[in-house]
Short mmCIF file of C-alpha atoms in Angstrom, two decimals:
data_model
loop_
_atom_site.label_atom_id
_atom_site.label_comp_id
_atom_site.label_asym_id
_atom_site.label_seq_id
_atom_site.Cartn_x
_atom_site.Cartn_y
_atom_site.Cartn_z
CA UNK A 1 -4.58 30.55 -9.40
CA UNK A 2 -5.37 33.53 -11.77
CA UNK A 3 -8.66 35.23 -10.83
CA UNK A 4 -10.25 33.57 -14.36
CA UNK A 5 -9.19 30.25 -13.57
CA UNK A 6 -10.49 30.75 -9.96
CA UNK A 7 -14.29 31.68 -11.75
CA UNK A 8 -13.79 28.76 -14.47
CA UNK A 9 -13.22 26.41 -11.54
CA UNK A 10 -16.09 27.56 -9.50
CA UNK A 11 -18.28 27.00 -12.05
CA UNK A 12 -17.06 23.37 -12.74
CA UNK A 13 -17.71 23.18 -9.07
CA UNK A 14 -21.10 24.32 -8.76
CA UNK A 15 -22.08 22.83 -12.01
CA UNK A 16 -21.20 18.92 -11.45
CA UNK A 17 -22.79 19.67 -8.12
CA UNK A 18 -26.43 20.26 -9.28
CA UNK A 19 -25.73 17.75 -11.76
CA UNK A 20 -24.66 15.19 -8.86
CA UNK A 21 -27.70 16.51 -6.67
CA UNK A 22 -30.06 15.56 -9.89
CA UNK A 23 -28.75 12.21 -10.02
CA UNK A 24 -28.71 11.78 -6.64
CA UNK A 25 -32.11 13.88 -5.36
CA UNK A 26 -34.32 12.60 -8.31
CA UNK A 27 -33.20 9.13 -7.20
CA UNK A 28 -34.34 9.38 -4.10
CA UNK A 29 -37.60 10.82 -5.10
CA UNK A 30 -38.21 7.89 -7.67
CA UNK A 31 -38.08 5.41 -4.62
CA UNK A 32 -40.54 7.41 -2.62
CA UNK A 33 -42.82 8.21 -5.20
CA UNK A 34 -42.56 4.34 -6.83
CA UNK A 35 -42.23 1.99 -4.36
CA UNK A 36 -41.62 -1.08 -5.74
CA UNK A 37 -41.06 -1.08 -9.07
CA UNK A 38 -37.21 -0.64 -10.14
CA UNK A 39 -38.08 0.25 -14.03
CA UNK A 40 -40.06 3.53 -13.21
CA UNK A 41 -37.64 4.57 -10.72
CA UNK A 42 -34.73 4.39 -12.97
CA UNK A 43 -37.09 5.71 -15.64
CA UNK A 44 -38.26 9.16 -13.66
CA UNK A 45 -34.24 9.25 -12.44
CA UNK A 46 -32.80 9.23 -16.20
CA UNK A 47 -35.55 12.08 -17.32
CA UNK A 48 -34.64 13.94 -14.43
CA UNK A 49 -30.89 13.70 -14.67
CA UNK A 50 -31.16 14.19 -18.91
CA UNK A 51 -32.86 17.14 -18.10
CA UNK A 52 -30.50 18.72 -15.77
CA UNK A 53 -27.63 17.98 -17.95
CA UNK A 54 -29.19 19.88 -20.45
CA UNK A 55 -29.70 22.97 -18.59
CA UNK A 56 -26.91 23.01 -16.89
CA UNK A 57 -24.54 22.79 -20.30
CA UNK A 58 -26.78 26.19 -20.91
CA UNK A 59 -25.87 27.97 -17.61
CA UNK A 60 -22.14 26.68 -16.92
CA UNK A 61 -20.75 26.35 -20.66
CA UNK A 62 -20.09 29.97 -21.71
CA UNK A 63 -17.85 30.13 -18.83
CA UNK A 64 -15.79 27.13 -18.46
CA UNK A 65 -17.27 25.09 -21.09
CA UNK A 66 -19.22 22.90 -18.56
CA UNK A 67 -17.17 19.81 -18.47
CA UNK A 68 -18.54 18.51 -15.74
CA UNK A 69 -16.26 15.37 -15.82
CA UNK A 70 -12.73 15.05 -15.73
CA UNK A 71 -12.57 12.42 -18.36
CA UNK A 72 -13.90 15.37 -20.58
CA UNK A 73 -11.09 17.41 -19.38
CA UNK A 74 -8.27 15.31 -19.92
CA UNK A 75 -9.33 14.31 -23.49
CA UNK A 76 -9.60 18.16 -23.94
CA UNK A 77 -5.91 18.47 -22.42
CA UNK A 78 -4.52 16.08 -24.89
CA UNK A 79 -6.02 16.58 -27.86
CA UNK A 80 -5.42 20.18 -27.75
CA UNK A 81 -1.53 20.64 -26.25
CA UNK A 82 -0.41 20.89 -29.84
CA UNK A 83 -2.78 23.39 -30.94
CA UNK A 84 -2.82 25.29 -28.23
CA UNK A 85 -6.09 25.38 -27.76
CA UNK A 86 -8.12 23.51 -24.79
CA UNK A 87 -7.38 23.14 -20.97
CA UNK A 88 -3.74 23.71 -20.30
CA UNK A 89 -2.45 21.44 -17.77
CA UNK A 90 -3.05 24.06 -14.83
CA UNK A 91 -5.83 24.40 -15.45
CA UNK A 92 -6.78 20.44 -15.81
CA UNK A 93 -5.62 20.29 -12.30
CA UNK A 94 -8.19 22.65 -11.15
CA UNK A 95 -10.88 21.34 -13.34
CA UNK A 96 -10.37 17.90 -11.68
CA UNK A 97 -10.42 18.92 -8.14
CA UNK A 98 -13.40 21.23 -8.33
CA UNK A 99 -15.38 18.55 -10.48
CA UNK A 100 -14.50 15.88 -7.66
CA UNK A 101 -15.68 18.62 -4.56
CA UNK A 102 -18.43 19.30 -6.48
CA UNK A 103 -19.59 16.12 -6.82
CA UNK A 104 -19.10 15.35 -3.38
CA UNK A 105 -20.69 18.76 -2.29
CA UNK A 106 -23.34 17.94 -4.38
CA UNK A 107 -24.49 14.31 -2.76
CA UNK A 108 -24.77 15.97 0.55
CA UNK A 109 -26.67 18.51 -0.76
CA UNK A 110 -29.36 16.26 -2.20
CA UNK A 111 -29.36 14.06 1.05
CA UNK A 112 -29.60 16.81 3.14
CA UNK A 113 -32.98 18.32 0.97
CA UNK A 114 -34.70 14.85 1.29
CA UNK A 115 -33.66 14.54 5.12
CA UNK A 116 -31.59 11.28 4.50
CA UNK A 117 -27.87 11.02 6.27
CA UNK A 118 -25.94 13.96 4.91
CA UNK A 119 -22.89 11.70 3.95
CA UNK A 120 -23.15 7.94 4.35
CA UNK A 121 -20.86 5.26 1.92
CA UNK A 122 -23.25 3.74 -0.28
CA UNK A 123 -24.02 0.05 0.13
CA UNK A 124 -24.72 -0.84 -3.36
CA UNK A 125 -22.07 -3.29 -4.61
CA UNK A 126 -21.90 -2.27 -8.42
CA UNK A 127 -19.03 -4.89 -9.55
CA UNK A 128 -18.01 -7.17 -12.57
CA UNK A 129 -16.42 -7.08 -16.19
CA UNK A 130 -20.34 -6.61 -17.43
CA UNK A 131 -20.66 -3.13 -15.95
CA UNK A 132 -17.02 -1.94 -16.05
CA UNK A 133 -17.32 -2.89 -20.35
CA UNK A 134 -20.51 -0.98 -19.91
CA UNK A 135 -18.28 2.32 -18.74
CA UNK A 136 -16.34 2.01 -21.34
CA UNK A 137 -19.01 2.08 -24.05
CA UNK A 138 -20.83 4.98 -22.31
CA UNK A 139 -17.65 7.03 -21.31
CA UNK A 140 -16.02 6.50 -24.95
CA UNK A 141 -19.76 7.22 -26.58
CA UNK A 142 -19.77 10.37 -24.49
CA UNK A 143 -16.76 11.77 -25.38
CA UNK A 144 -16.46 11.19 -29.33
CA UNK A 145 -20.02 12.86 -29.26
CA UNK A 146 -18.94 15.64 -27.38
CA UNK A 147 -15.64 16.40 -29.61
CA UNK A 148 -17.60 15.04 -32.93
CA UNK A 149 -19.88 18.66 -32.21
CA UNK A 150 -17.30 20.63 -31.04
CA UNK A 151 -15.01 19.27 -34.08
CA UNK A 152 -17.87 19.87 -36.85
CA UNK A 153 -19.13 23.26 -35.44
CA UNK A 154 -22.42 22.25 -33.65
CA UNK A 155 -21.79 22.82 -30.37
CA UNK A 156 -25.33 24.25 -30.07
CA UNK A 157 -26.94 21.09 -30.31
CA UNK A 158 -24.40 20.34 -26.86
CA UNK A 159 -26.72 20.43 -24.22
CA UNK A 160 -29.65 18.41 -26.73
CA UNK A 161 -27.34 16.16 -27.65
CA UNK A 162 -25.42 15.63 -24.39
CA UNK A 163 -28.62 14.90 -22.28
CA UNK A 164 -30.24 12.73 -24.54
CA UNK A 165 -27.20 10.35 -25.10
CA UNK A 166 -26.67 10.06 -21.03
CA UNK A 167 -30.72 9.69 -20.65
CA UNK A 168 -30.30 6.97 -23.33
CA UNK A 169 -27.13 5.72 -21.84
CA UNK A 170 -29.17 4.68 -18.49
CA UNK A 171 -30.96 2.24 -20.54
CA UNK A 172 -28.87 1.01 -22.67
CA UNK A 173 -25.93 0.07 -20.49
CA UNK A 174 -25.82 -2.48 -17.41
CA UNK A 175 -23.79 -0.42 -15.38
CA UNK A 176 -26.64 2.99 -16.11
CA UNK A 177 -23.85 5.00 -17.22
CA UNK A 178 -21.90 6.57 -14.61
CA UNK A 179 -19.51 7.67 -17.30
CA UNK A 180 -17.87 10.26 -15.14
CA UNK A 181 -15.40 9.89 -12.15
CA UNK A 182 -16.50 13.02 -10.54
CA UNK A 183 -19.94 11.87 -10.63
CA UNK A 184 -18.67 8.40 -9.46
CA UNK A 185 -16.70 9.51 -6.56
CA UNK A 186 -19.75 11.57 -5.47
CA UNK A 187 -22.20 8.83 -5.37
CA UNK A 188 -20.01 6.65 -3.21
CA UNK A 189 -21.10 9.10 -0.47
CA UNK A 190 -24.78 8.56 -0.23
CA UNK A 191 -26.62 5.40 0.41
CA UNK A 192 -29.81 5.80 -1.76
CA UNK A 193 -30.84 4.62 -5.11
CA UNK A 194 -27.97 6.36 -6.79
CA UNK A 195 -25.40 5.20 -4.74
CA UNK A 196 -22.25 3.10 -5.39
CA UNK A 197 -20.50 1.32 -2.32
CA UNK A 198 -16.82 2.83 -2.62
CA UNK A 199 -15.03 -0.36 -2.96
CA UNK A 200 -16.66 -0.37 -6.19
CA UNK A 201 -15.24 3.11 -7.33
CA UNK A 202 -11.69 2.33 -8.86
CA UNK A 203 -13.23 -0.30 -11.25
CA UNK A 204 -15.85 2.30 -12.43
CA UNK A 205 -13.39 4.89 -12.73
CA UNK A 206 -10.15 2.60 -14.11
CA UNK A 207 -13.51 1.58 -17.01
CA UNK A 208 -14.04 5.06 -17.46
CA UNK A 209 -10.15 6.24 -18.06
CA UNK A 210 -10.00 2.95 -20.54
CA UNK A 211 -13.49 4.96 -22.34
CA UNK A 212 -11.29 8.09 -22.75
CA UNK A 213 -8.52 6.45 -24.28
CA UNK A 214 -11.33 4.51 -26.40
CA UNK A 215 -12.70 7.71 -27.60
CA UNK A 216 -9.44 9.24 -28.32
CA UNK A 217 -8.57 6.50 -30.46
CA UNK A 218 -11.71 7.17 -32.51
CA UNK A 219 -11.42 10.60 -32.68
CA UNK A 220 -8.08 10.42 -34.50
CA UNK A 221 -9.59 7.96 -37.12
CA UNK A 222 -13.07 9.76 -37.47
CA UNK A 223 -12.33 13.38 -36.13
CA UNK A 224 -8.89 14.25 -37.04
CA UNK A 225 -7.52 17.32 -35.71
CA UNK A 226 -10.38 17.79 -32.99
CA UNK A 227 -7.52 19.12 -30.99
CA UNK A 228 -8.41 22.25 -32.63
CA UNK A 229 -12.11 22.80 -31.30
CA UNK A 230 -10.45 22.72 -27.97
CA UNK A 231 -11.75 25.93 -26.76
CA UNK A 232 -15.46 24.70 -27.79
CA UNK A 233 -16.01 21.76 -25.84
CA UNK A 234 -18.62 20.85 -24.30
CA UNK A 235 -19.48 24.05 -25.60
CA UNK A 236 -18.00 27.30 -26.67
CA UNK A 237 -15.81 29.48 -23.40
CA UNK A 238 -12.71 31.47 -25.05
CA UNK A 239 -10.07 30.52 -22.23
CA UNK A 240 -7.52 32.69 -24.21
CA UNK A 241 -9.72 36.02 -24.45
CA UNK A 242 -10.73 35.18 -20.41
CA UNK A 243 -7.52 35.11 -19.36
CA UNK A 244 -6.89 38.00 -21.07
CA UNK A 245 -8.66 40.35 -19.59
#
């Protein structure tokens, strides 16, 4: 791995680990601090995670384009191997691993700062064609708006625009948009508010592959050629003058 792969990579990693220890962390603060009622606590946990998406688009996204999801990172692949531009498939591979350790890293991490288990599988059954049609609207919704900027040159609206459609997305959907396997994978290994009981991963994440291919679909009939903004999504990183130097 090339030394500006290696600092792409961490930064995936880091990045979908704060975001995974916002999803996770405020979760566990909304049960504490609203005991008993289910709508505030999902309320105060999409503001919180919104939020943190946001800012961490701002931080991560000038140097790996803060994916954060690998669904985001294979769309990129694809749509850009013919014009050269976006994640070659090296780099893909590293993307993907460091978005799934992240994710992982970053559960612990939020356990261990509200003095819960560090690791323990979730308990929360989250099954049924309801909430895996629910991952496919909020993965495919995801990714056409993340290309639809890229592709029409506002990527500064990204980390605006990104938040508010997963803050909405938690409301919206029955499943409260997971939209991410990285994400996914990581919440399988706490058992708090956020949490998803493992044997309920592959459905999530088979839901949110099917979104990808969704918003690919729609990209080529609303977006064509988004394969060429590439190197701007989620927001703007120059892989070819970083690997350059």
């Amino acid at each position: 791995m090339s030394l500006a792969l290696a600092r792409r990579a961490s930064a995936e990693f880091a990045g979908t680990a704060l975001l995974v220890a916002a999803v996770v962390g405020s979760g566990i603060a909304a049960t504490r601090l609203s005991p008993g009622d289910a709508g505030l606590q999902l309320l105060e946990n999409a503001i919180a995670t919104a939020l943190a998406l946001g800012a961490l688009i701002l931080t991560f996204g000038p140097v790996s384009g803060a994916h954060l999801n690998p669904v985001v990172s294979a769309v990129d692949w694809w749509l850009g191997r013919r014009a050269g531009t976006g994640l070659p498939a090296r780099d893909l591979a590293a993307y993907t691993v460091a978005q799934a350790g992240g994710a992982i890293s970053g559960a612990v991490l939020a356990d261990l700062m509200f003095g819960v288990p560090a690791a323990a599988w979730s308990r929360t059954e989250r099954s049924g064609g309801n909430l895996w049609l629910a991952e496919v609207v909020a993965t495919a919704g995801l990714v056409v708006l993340i290309f639809a900027l890229a592709r029409s040159g506002r990527t500064s609206a990204a980390p605006a625009a990104v938040g508010a459609y997963i803050g909405a997305a938690y409301w919206f959907t029955s499943s409260t948009s997971f939209a991410n396997p990285a994400v996914t994978i990581g919440r399988a290994v706490t058992d708090t508010f956020a949490g998803i009981a493992p044997a309920s991963v592959p459905g999530f994440v088979a839901a949110q592959l099917i979104g990808g291919l969704v918003a690919v679909a729609a990209l080529a009939a609303w977006y064509p050629g988004s394969g060429q903004a590439g190197d701007a999504v989620v927001v703007p990183h120059r892989i070819k003058e970083i690997e350059a130097r």
